[in-house]
CSV table of C-alpha atoms in Angstrom, one decimal:
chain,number,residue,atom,x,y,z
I,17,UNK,CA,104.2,101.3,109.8
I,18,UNK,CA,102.4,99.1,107.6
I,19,UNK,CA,103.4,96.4,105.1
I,20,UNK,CA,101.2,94.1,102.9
I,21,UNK,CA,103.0,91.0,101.8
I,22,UNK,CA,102.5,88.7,99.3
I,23,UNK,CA,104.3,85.8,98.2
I,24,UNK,CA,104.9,86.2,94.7
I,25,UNK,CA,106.1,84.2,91.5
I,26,UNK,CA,107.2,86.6,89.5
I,27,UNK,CA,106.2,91.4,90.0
I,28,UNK,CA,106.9,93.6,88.3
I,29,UNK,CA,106.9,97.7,88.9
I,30,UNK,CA,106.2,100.0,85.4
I,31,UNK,CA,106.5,104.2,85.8
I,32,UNK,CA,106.0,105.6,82.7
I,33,UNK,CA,105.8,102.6,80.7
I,34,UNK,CA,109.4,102.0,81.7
I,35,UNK,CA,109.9,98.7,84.0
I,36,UNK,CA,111.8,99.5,86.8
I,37,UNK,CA,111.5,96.2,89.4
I,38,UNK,CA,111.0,93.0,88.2
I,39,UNK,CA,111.6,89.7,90.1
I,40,UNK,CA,111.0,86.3,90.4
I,41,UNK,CA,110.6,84.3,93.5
I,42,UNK,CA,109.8,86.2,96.3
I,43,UNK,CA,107.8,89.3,98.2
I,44,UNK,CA,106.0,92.4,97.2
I,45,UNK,CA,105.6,94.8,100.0
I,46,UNK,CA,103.4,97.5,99.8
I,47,UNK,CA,104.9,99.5,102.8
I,48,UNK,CA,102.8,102.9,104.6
I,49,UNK,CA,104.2,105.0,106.8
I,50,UNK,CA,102.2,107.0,109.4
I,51,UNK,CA,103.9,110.5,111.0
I,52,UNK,CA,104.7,108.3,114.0
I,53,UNK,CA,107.1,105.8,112.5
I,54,UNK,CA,110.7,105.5,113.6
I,55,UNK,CA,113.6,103.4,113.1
I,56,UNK,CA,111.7,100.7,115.9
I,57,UNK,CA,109.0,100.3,113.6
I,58,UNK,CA,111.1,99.7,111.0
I,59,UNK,CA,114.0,97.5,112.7
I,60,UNK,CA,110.4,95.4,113.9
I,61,UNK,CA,108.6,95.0,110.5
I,62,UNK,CA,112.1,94.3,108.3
I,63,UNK,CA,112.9,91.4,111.1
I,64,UNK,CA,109.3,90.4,111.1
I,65,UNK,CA,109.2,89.8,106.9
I,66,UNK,CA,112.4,88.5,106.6
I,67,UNK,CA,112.0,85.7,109.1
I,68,UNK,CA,108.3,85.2,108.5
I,69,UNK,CA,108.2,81.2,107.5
I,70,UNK,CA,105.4,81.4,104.4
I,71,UNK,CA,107.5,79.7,101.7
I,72,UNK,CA,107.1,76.2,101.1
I,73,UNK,CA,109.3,73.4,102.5
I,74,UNK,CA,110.0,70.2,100.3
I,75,UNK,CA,106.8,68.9,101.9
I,76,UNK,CA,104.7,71.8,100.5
I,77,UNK,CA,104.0,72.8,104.0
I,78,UNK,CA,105.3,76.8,105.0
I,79,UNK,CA,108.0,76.2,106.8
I,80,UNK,CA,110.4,78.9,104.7
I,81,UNK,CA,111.4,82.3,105.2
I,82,UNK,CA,112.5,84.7,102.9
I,83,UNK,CA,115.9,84.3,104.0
I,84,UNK,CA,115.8,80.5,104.1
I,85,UNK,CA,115.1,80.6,99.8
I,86,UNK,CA,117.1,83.5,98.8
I,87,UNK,CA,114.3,84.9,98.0
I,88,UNK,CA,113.6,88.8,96.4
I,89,UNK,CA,111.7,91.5,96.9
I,90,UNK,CA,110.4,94.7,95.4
I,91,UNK,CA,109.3,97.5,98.3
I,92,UNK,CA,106.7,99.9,97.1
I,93,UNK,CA,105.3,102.9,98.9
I,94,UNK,CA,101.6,103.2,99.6
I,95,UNK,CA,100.0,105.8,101.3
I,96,UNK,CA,96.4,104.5,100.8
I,97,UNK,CA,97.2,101.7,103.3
I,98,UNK,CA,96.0,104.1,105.8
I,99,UNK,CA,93.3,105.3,104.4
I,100,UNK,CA,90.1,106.1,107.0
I,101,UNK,CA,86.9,105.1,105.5
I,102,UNK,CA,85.2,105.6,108.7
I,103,UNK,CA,82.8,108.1,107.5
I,104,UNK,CA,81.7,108.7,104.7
I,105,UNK,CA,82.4,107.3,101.1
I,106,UNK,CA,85.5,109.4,100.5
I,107,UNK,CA,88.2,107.7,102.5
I,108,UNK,CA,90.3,109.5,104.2
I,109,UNK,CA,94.6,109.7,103.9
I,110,UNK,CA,94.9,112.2,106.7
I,111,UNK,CA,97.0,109.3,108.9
I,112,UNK,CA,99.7,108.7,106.0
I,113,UNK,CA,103.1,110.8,106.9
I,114,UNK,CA,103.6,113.4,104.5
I,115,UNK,CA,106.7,113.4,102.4
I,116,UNK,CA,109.4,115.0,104.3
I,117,UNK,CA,108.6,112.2,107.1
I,118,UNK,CA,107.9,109.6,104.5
I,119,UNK,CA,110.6,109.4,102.1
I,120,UNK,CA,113.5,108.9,104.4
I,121,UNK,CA,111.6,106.7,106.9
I,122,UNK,CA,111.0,104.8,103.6
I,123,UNK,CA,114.5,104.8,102.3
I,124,UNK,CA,115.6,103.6,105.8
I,125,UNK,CA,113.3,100.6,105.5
I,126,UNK,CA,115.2,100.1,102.1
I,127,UNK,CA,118.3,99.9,103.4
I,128,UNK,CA,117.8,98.0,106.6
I,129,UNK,CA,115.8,95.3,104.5
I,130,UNK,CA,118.7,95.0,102.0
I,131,UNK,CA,121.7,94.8,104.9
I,132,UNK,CA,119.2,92.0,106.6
I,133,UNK,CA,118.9,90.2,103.1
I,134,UNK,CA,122.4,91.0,102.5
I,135,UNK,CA,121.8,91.8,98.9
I,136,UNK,CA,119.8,95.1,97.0
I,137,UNK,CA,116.5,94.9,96.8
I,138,UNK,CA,114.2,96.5,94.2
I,139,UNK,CA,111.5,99.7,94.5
I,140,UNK,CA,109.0,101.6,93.2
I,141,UNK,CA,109.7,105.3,93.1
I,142,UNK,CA,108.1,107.1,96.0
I,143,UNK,CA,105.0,109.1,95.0
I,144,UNK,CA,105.1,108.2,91.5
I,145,UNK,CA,101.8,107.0,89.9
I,146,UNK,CA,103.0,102.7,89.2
I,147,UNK,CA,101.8,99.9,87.9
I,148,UNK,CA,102.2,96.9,90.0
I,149,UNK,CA,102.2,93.8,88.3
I,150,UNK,CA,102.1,90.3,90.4
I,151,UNK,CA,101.6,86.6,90.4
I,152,UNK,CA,100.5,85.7,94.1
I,153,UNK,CA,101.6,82.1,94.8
I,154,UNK,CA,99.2,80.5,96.9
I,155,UNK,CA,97.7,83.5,96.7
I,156,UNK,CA,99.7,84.6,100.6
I,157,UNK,CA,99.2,87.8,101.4
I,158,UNK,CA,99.8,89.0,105.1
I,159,UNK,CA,99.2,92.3,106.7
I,160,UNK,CA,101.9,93.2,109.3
I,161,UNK,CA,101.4,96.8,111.7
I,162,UNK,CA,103.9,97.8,113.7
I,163,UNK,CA,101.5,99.5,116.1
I,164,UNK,CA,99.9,96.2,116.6
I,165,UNK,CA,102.2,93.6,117.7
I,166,UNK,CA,100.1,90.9,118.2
């Protein structure tokens, strides 16, 4: 399991013109999933964002988690995360879990992040074609794989 973060001012999700996550203060993850994902990976990644300290303290230096500012988040799906471009120019999606692994791995992530936070979070809709709208502050933006614990 992948997630990008970034620490946002304000994002936004649109689906069919229609906006259907907005927040303020915060993180957008872009989350992808891979066949081999299971409740580890995602018990591992939701701990890892939550506590991971890239908000400002009161002496501008990131000393903050997520959970330390209240913060919100918005959790998209995407597949192209794990996109091969190994050969050729065509990349390659072959590694991304297909739906029926996908969707509840993802709506597991969903819910562990929001009994973590204690509080809902907002999404995309899996598999629809969105418009992701941010404001990086900073910019931060972090790349977290569970398969690579480093």
């Amino acid at each position: 399991m992948k997630a990008v973060i970034q620490r946002v001012s304000k994002a936004s999700v649109t689906i069919d013109q229609k906006v259907v996550a907005n927040i303020k203060n915060g993180l957008l993850v872009l989350l992808g999933i891979v066949e081999e994902d299971t409740t580890e990976d995602i018990n591992w990644l939701v701990n890892k964002i939550t506590n991971c300290r890239i908000f400002n303290d009161d002496n501008e230096v990131m000393n903050k988690s997520l959970l330390d500012i209240n913060g919100d988040v918005i959790v998209v799906s995407q597949f192209t995360l794990h996109a091969s471009t190994k050969k050729g120019n065509r990349p390659s999606y072959i590694k991304a879990a297909k739906p029926n692994v996908a969707i509840p791995l993802y709506n597991q992530f969903v819910s562990q992040f929001e009994t973590t936070l204690d509080k809902p979070i907002q999404t995309g809709k899996f598999g629809a074609d969105m418009k992701v709208e941010l404001l990086n502050d900073g910019p931060v933006t972090i790349i977290i794989d569970s398969k690579n614990k480093e």
